[in-house]
XYZ file of C-alpha atoms in Angstrom:
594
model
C -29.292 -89.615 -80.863
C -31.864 -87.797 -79.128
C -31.709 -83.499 -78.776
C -30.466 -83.008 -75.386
C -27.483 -85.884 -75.815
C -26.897 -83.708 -79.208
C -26.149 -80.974 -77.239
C -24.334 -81.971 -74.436
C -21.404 -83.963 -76.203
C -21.525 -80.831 -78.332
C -21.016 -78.676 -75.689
C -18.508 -80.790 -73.779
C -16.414 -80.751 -77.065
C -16.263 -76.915 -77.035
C -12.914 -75.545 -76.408
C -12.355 -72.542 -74.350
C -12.367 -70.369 -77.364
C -13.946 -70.355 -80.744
C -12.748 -69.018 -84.152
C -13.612 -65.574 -85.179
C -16.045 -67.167 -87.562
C -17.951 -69.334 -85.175
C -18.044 -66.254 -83.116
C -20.224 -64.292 -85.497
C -21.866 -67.635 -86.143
C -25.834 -66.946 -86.458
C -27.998 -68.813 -83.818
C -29.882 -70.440 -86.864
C -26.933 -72.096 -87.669
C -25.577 -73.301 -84.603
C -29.564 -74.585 -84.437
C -29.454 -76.567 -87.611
C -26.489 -78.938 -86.082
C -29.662 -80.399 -83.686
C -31.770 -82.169 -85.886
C -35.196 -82.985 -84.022
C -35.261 -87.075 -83.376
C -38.542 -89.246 -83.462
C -40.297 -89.975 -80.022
C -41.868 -93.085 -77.980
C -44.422 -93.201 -76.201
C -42.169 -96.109 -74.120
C -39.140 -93.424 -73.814
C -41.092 -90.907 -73.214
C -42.840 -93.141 -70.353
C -39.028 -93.810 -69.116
C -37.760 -89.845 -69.403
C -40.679 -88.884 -67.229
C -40.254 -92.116 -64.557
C -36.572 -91.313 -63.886
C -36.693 -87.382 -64.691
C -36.067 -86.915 -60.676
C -33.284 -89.719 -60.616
C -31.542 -88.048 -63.185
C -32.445 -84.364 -61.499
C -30.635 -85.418 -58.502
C -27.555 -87.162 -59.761
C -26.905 -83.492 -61.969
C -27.092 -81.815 -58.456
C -24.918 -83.879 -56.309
C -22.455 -83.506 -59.475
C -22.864 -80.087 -59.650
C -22.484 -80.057 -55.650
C -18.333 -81.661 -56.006
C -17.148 -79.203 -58.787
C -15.407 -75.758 -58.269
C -15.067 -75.312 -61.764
C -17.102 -72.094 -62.468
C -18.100 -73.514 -66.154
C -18.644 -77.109 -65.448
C -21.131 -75.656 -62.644
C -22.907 -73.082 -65.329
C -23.265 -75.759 -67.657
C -24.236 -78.478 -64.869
C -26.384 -76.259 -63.221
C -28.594 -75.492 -66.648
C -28.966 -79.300 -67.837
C -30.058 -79.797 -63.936
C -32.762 -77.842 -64.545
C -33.736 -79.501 -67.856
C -33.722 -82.396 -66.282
C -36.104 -81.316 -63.668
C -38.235 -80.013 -66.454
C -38.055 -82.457 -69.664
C -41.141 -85.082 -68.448
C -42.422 -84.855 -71.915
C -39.329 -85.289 -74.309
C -37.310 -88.360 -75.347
C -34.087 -88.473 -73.611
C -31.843 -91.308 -72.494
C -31.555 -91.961 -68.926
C -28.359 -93.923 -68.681
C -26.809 -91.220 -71.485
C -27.572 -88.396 -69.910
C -26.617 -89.870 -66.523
C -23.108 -90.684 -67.874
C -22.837 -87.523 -68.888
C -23.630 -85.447 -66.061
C -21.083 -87.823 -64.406
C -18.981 -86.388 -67.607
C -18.982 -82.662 -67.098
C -18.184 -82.849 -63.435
C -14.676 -83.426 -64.539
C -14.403 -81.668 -67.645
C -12.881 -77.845 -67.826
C -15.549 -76.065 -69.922
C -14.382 -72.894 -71.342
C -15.441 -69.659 -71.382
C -17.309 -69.958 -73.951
C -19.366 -72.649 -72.811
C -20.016 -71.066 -70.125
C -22.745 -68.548 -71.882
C -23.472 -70.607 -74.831
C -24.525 -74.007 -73.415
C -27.893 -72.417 -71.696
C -28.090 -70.781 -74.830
C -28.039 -73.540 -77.152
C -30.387 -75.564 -74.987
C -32.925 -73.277 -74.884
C -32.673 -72.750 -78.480
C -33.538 -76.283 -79.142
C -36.029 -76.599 -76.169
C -38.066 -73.488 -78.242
C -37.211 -75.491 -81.761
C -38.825 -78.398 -80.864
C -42.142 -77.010 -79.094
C -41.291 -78.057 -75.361
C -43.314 -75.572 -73.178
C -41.942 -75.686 -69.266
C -44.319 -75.845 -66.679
C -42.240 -73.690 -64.665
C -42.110 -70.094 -66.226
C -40.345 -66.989 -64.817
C -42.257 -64.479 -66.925
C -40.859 -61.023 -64.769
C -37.203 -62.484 -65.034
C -37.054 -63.615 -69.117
C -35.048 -61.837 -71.184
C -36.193 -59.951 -73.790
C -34.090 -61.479 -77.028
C -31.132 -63.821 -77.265
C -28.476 -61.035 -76.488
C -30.261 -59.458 -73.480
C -29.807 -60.851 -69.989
C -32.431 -59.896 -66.843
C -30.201 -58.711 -64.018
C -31.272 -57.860 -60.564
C -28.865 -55.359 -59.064
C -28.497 -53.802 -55.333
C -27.807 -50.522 -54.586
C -26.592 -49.204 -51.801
C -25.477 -46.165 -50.051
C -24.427 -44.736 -46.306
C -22.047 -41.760 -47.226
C -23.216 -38.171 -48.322
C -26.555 -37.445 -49.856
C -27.369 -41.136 -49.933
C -30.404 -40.793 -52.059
C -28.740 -38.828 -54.890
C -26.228 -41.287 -55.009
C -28.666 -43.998 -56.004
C -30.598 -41.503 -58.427
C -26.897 -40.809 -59.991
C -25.883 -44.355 -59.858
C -28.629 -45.596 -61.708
C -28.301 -42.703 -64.172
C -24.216 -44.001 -64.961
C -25.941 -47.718 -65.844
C -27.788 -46.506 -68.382
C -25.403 -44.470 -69.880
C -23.203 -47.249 -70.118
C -25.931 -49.204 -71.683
C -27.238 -51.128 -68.465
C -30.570 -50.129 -69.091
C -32.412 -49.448 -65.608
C -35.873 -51.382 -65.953
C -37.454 -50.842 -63.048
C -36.519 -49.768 -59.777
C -37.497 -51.004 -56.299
C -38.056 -48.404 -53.225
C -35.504 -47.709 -51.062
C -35.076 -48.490 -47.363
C -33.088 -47.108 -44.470
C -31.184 -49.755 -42.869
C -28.825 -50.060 -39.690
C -25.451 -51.456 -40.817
C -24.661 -54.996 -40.076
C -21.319 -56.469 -39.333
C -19.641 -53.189 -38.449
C -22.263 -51.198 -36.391
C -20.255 -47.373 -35.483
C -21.195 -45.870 -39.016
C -23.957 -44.302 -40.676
C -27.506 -46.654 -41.706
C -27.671 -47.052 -45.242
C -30.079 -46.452 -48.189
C -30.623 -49.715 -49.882
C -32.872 -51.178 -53.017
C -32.840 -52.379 -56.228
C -33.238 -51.922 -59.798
C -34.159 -54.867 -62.874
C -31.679 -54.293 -65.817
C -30.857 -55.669 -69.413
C -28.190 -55.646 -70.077
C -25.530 -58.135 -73.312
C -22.788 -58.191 -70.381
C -21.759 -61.814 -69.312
C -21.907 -61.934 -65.313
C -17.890 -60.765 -65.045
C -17.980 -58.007 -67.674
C -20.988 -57.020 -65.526
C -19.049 -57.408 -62.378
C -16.504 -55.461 -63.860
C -18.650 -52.435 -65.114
C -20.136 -52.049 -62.100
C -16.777 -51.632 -59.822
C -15.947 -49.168 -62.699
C -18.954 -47.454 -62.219
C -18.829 -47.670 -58.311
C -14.790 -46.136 -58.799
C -15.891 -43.336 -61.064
C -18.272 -42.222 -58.697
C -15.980 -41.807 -55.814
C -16.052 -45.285 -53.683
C -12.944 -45.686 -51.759
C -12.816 -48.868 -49.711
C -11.449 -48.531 -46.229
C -12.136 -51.328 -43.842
C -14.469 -54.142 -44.780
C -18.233 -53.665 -44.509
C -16.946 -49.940 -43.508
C -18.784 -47.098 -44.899
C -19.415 -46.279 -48.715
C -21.211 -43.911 -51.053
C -21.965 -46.435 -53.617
C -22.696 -49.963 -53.519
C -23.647 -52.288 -56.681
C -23.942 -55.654 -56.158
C -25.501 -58.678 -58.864
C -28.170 -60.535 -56.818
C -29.892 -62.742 -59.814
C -28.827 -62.671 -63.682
C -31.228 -64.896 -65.845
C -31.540 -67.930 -63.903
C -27.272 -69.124 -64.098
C -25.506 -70.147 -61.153
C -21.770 -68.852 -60.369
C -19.799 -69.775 -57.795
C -16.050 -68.164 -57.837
C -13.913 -66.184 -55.463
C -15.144 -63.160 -56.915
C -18.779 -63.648 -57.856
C -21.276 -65.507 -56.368
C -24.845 -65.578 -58.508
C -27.894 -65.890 -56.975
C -25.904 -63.797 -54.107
C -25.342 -66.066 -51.157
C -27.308 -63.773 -48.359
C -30.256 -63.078 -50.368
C -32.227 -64.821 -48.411
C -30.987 -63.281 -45.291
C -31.284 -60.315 -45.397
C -34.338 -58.119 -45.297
C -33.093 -55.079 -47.424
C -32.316 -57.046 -49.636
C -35.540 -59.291 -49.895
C -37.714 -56.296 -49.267
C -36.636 -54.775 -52.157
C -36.609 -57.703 -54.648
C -40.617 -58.003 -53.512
C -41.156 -54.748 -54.808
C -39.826 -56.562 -58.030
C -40.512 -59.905 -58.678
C -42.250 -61.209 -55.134
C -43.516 -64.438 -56.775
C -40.326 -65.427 -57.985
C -37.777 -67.931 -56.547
C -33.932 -68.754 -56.483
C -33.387 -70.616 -59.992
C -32.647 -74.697 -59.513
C -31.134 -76.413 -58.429
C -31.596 -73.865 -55.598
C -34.194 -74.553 -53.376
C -36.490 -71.408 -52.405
C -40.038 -70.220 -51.503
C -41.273 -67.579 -53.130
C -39.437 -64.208 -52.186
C -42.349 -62.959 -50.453
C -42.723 -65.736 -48.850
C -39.049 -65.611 -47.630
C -39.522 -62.209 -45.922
C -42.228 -63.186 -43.953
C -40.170 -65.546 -42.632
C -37.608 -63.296 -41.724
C -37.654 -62.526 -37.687
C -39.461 -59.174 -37.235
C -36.633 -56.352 -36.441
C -38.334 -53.986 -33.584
C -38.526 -50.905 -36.354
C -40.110 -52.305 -39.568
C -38.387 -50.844 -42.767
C -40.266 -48.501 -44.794
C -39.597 -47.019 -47.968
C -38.067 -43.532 -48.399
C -39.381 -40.770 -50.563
C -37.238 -37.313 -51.461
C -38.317 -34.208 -51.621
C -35.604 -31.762 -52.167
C -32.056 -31.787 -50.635
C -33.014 -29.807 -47.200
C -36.558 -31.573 -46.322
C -36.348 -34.966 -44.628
C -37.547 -37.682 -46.890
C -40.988 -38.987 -46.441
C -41.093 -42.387 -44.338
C -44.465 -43.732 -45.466
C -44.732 -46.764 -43.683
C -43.319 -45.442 -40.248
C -46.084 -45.418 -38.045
C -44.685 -42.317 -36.355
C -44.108 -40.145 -39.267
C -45.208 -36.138 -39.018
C -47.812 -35.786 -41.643
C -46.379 -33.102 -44.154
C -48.398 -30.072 -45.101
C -48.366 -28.843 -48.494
C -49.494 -24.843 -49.024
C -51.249 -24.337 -52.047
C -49.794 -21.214 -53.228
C -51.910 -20.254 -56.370
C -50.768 -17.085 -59.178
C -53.856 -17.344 -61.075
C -56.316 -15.253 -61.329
C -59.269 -17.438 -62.002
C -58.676 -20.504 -58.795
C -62.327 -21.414 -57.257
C -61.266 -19.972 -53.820
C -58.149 -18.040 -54.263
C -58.177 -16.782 -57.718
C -56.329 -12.861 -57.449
C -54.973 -13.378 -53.575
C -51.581 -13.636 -54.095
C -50.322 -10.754 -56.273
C -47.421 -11.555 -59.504
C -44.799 -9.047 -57.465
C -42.879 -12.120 -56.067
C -41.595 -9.693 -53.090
C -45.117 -8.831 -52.010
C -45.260 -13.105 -51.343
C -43.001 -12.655 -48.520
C -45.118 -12.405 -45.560
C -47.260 -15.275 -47.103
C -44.045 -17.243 -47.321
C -42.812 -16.602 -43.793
C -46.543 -17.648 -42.625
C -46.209 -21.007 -43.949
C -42.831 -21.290 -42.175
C -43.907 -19.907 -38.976
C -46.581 -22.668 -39.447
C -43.848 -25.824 -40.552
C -44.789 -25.793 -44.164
C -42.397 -28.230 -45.354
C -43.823 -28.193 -49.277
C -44.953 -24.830 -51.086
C -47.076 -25.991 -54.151
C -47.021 -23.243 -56.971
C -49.669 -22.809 -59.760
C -50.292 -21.080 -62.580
C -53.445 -22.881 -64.399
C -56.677 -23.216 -62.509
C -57.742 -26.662 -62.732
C -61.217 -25.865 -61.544
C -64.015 -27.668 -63.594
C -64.506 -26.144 -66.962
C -61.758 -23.511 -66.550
C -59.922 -21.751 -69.462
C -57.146 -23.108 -70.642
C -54.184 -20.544 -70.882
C -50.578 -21.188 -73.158
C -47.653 -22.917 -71.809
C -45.868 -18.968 -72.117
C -48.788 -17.823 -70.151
C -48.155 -20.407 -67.305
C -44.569 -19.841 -66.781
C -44.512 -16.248 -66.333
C -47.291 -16.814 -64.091
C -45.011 -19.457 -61.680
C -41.212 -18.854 -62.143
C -40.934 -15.189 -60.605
C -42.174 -16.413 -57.639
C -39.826 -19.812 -57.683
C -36.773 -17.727 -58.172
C -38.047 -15.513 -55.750
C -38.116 -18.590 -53.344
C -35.206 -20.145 -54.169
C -33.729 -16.319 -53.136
C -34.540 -16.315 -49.753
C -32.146 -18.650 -47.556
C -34.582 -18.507 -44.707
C -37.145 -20.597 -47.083
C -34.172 -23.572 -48.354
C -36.326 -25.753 -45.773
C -39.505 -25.667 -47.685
C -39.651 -28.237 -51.042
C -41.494 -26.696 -53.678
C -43.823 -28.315 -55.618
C -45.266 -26.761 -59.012
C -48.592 -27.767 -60.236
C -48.456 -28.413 -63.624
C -49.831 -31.180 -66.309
C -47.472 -29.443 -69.137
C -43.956 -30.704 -69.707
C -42.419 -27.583 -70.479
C -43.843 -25.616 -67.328
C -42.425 -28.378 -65.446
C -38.679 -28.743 -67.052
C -38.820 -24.508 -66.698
C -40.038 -25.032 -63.014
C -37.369 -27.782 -61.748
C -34.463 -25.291 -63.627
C -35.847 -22.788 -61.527
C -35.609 -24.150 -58.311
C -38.915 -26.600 -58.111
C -38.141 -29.661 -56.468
C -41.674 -31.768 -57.454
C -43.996 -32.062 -60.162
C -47.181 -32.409 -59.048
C -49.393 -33.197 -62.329
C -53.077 -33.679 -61.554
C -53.389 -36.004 -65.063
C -50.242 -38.437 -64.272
C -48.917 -37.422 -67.492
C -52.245 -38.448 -69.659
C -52.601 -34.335 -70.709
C -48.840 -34.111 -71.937
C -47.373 -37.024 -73.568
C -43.999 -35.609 -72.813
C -44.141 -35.326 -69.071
C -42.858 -38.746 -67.670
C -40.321 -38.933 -70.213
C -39.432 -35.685 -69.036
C -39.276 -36.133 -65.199
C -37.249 -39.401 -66.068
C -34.868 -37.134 -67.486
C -35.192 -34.135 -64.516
C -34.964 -37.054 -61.994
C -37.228 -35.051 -59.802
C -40.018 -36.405 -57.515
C -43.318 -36.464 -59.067
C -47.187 -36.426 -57.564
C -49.403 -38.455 -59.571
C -52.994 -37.817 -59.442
C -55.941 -39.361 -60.346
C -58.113 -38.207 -62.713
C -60.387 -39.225 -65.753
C -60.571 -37.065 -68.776
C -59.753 -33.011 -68.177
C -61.259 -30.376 -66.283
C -63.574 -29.609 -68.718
C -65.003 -33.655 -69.466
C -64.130 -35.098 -65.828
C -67.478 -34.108 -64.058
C -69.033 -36.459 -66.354
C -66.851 -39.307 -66.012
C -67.766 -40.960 -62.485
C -69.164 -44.311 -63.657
C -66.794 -46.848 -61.766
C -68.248 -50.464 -62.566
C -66.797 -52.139 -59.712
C -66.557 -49.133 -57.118
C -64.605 -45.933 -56.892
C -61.318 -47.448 -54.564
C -61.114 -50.568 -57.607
C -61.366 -48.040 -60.050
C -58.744 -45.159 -58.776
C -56.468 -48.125 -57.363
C -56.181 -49.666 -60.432
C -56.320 -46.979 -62.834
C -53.271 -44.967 -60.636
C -51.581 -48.659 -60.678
C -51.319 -48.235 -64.797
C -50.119 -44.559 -64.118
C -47.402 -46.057 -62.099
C -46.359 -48.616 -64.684
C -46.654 -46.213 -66.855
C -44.580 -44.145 -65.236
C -41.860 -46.683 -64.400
C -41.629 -47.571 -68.156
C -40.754 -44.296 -69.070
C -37.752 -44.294 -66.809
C -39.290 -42.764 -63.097
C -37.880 -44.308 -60.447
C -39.980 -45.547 -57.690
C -38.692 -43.610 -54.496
C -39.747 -41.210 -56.736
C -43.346 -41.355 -57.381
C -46.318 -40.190 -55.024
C -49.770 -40.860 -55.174
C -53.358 -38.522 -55.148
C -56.862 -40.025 -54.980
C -57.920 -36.825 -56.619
C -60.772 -35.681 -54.343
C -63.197 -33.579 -56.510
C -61.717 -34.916 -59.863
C -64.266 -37.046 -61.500
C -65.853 -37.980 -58.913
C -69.291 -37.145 -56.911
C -69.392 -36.581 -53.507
C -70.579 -40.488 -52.716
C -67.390 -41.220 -54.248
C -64.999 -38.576 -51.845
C -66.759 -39.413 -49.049
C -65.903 -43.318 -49.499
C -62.430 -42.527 -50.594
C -61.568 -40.160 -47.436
C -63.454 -43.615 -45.622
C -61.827 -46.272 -47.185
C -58.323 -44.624 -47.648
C -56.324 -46.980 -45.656
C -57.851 -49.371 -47.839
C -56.800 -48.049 -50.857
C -53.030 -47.408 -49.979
C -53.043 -51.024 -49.335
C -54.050 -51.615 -53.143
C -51.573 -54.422 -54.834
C -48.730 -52.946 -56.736
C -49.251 -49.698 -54.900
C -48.164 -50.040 -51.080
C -45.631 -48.376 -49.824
C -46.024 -45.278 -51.949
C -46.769 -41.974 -50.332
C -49.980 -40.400 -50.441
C -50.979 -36.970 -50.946
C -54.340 -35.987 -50.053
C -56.315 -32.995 -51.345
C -59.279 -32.186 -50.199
C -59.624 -28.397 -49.161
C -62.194 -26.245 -49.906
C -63.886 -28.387 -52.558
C -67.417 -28.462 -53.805
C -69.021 -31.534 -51.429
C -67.848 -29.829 -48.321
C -69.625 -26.938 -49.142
C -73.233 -28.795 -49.971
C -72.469 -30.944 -46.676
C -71.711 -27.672 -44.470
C -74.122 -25.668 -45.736
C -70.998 -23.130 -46.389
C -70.937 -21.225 -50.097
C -68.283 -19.451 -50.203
C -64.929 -21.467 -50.589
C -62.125 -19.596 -48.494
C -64.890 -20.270 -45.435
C -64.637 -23.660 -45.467
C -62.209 -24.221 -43.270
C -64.276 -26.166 -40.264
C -65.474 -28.746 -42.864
C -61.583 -28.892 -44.421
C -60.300 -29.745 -40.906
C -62.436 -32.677 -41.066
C -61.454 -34.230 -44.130
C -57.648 -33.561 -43.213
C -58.379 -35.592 -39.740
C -59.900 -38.514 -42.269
C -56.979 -38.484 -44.701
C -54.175 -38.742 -41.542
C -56.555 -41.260 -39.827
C -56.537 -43.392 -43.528
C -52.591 -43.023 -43.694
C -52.151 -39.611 -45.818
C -48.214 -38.144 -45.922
C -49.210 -35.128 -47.196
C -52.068 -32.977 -47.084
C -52.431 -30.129 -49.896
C -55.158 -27.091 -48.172
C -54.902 -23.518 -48.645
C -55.306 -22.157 -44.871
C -51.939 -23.998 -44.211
C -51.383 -22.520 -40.738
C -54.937 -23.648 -39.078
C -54.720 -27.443 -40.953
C -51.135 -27.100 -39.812
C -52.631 -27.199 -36.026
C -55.175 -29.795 -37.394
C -52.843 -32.059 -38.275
C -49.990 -31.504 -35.631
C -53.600 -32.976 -33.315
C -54.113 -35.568 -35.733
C -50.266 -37.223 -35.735
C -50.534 -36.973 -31.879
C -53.761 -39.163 -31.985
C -52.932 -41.574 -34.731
C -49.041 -41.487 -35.447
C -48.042 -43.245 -32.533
């Protein structure tokens, strides 16, 4: 008897449950009861000749059964079907039966451990699949790949995604990655709030309806109280894709029957896994594919970005967004333009501070360690003295709770000292290459973060400007690492932000053709969508261009590059003269944010 027969009249012999010694049964075991069977050339020949014959007759079985198991079970040897053209199987054995589970009640059991079994064989013997699903395999026997919505349109929407994702882990869903998230109108039952929506990629040992169950646990614990159908919620967790099973059952439906439908749903799976399709016997496109089917809605989504609590989230796709100006607010006395201008007494900041908001500074960035080329490094105690008077300070005032504030900082400690202060951002000019500990750290402060680009420190980077295959290929793919990097250690996309890093390893060719090409480079794969800051005041190559020496006069030549970086897409723009780029800009959204 051939492998796959093996395994199926196995399988169809299972009874809905197992002993308690099967149960702790190792897979090597179970794996031993398949012994491998000699191949043909002349079956082989056959296998591959009616491999779509047999494809379709698992299908149109599959298609008359409501039995949840007999269709988990169905759907998986469909699939083998559709795959095996290069292993012995019997056609007329197999056919019979597929014609055999339609009818027979599967357990539970059987449900999980026939995909299992079969792919343990299909790896035993050597069969490699032509089809391969590499961002949706599990990791190891007991881990499933789950794709899982998130929703919100009740309270601080954005939080309750951030906390939401922070209860899966802790009950040991562990959060992957995470899509962006999307403002949507509701559907169905328009007179309510739009929602938040994305997605996150989990692993998780749950079975689909432990899963199912977990999640309305979670969704309960954090408040959801259903009204009126489709009505509004705080929470929303939904399964959209686990491995590659099918379910169909009154209360769970796997792949999830609109995802094809709807756009915040599709949009945020494409942040994900765009080359991917619906498992078989489903038929699909790709997923990026499928959303540019989709009818165009007459506002395109775009992803959301916090910044703190009372600052409107950054839109960075909208083509009508207000371009956000960040004040570079520096306690140091050693900056290239500002070093000594703003005393440590955090009271004597407060005509500075109402300045900026006079000017609609919506992001304050603090610093306490000049990152001007070859400056001194000072100690991590040194730096937060420097910064966190003048946070708390901040934080003080209720006239400034509309301003986000940012602190500039590559050092893990000044940062987790920062956010407890009142910092809503970490803006880190290395992307956490100087401290080891900093994503780790934001993961855990859940706080936006700025990464930068940047080669080496500010001692090395002036000598680091070689880029092989030009300066957009190498900052677009050396911030794309940063961003995996930073995903891996737990950062959730609506949370990250990007910098070119204007001045930071790079000449002033190189600026020039970033502040150029920028629209070009937020388009870089793996990286649209995310916001951009852009940085560009007062530096060096504005001052050999102009002709202008001295720093804090280089305002004219500043204005310019701002125009650029809002012309090439910027969000935010970081300068030190906040209330004249603050006019500069205000020109520059009327001309190109339309």
């Amino acid at each position: 008897m051939n492998p796959v027969s093996s395994i199926v009249e196995v399988e169809i012999q299972t009874t809905k449950t197992r002993t308690a010694d099967a149960e702790t049964a190792d897979d090597s075991a179970w794996e031993n009861q398949f012994p491998q069977e000699s191949e043909t050339a002349e079956s082989r020949s056959a296998a591959k000749d009616s491999m779509h014959g047999v494809h379709q007759t698992l299908v149109d079985r599959l298609k008359k059964t409501q039995n949840l198991y007999t269709q988990a079970l169905a759907s998986q040897l469909a699939e083998l079907a559709f795959l095996l053209s290069d292993k012995t199987f019997n056609d007329s054995s197999l056919t019979a039966v597929s014609i055999g589970i339609s009818t027979h009640q599967i357990g539970v059991d059987g449900a999980h451990f026939a995909p299992m079994r079969l792919r343990s064989e299909l790896n035993r013997s050597g069969y490699k699949s032509p089809r391969t699903f590499p961002a949706r395999k599990s990791v190891s026997p007991k881990d499933h790949l789950v794709y899982v919505a998130l929703g919100s349109n009740v309270g601080n929407r954005i939080a309750m995604l951030d906390l939401a994702c922070r209860e899966l882990d802790r009950s040991g869903i562990r959060v992957v990655r995470t899509s962006a998230l999307f403002e949507t109108e509701p559907m169905y039952l328009q007179n309510q709030p739009s929602f938040v929506n994305g997605a996150c990629e989990v692993q998780t040992t749950l079975e689909p309806f432990d899963l199912l169950d977990k999640l309305k646990e979670i969704e309960n614990a954090l408040g959801r109280q259903k009204t009126v159908e489709n009505g509004p919620r705080n929470i929303d967790l939904d399964i959209l894709l686990y491995d590659d099973i099918h379910v169909d059952h009154e209360r769970l439906i796997i792949p999830h029957k609109r995802i094809l439908e709807r756009e915040f749903v599709l949009r945020p799976l494409c942040d994900l896994i765009p080359e991917a399709t619906l498992p078989l016997p489903l038929n699909s496109a790709t997923f990026s594919t499928e959303l540019f089917k989709l009818p165009k809605p007459e506002s395109p989504l775009s992803p959301l970005t916090p910044l703190s609590p009372n600052v409107a989230p950054i839109s960075s796709l909208s083509s009508t967004r207000t371009t956000h100006i960040m004040a570079i607010l520096n306690l140091t006395p050693d900056s290239f333009s500002d070093g000594n201008v703003h005393p440590r007494d955090p009271n004597s900041l407060l005509p500075t501070l109402e300045e900026f908001l006079s000017a609609g500074v919506s992001i304050i960035d603090i610093g306490g360690q000049s990152t001007r080329p070859r400056a001194p490094q000072i100690t991590t105690e040194e730096e937060i003295l420097r910064v966190l008077p003048a946070i708390k300070f901040i934080r003080s005032q209720p006239a400034f709770d509309k301003m986000a504030i940012s602190i500039d900082t590559y050092r893990a400690s000044v940062a987790d000292a920062a956010i407890a202060a009142g910092a809503n951002i970490v803006n880190d000019i290395s992307a956490g290459q100087m401290d080891s500990r900093m994503l780790p750290k934001i993961a855990e402060l859940g706080c936006s973060v700025i990464m930068m680009h940047m080669r080496g420190t500010p001692e090395t980077m002036t000598t680091l400007t070689n880029y092989p295959s030009g300066v957009l290929e190498g900052v677009g793919s050396e911030l794309l690492k940063r961003v995996t990097e930073a995903e891996q250690a737990g950062i959730r996309r609506w949370r990250i932000m990007l910098d070119p890093g204007i001045g930071f390893a790079k000449n002033e060719a190189q600026n020039l053709e970033l502040l150029r090409h920028f629209a070009t480079l937020r388009q870089y794969r793996g990286l649209q969508g995310l916001p951009w800051v852009v940085g560009a005041s007062r530096k060096r190559f504005i001052g050999r261009i102009t002709g202008v020496q001295t720093p804090n006069l280089r305002s004219w030549g500043t204005a310019a590059t701002v125009t650029a970086a809002i012309q090439g897409g910027a969000d935010i723009v970081r300068v030190h003269d906040a209330v004249q780029m603050a006019q500069v800009a205000k020109m520059a959204d009327a001309i190109w944010r339309v």
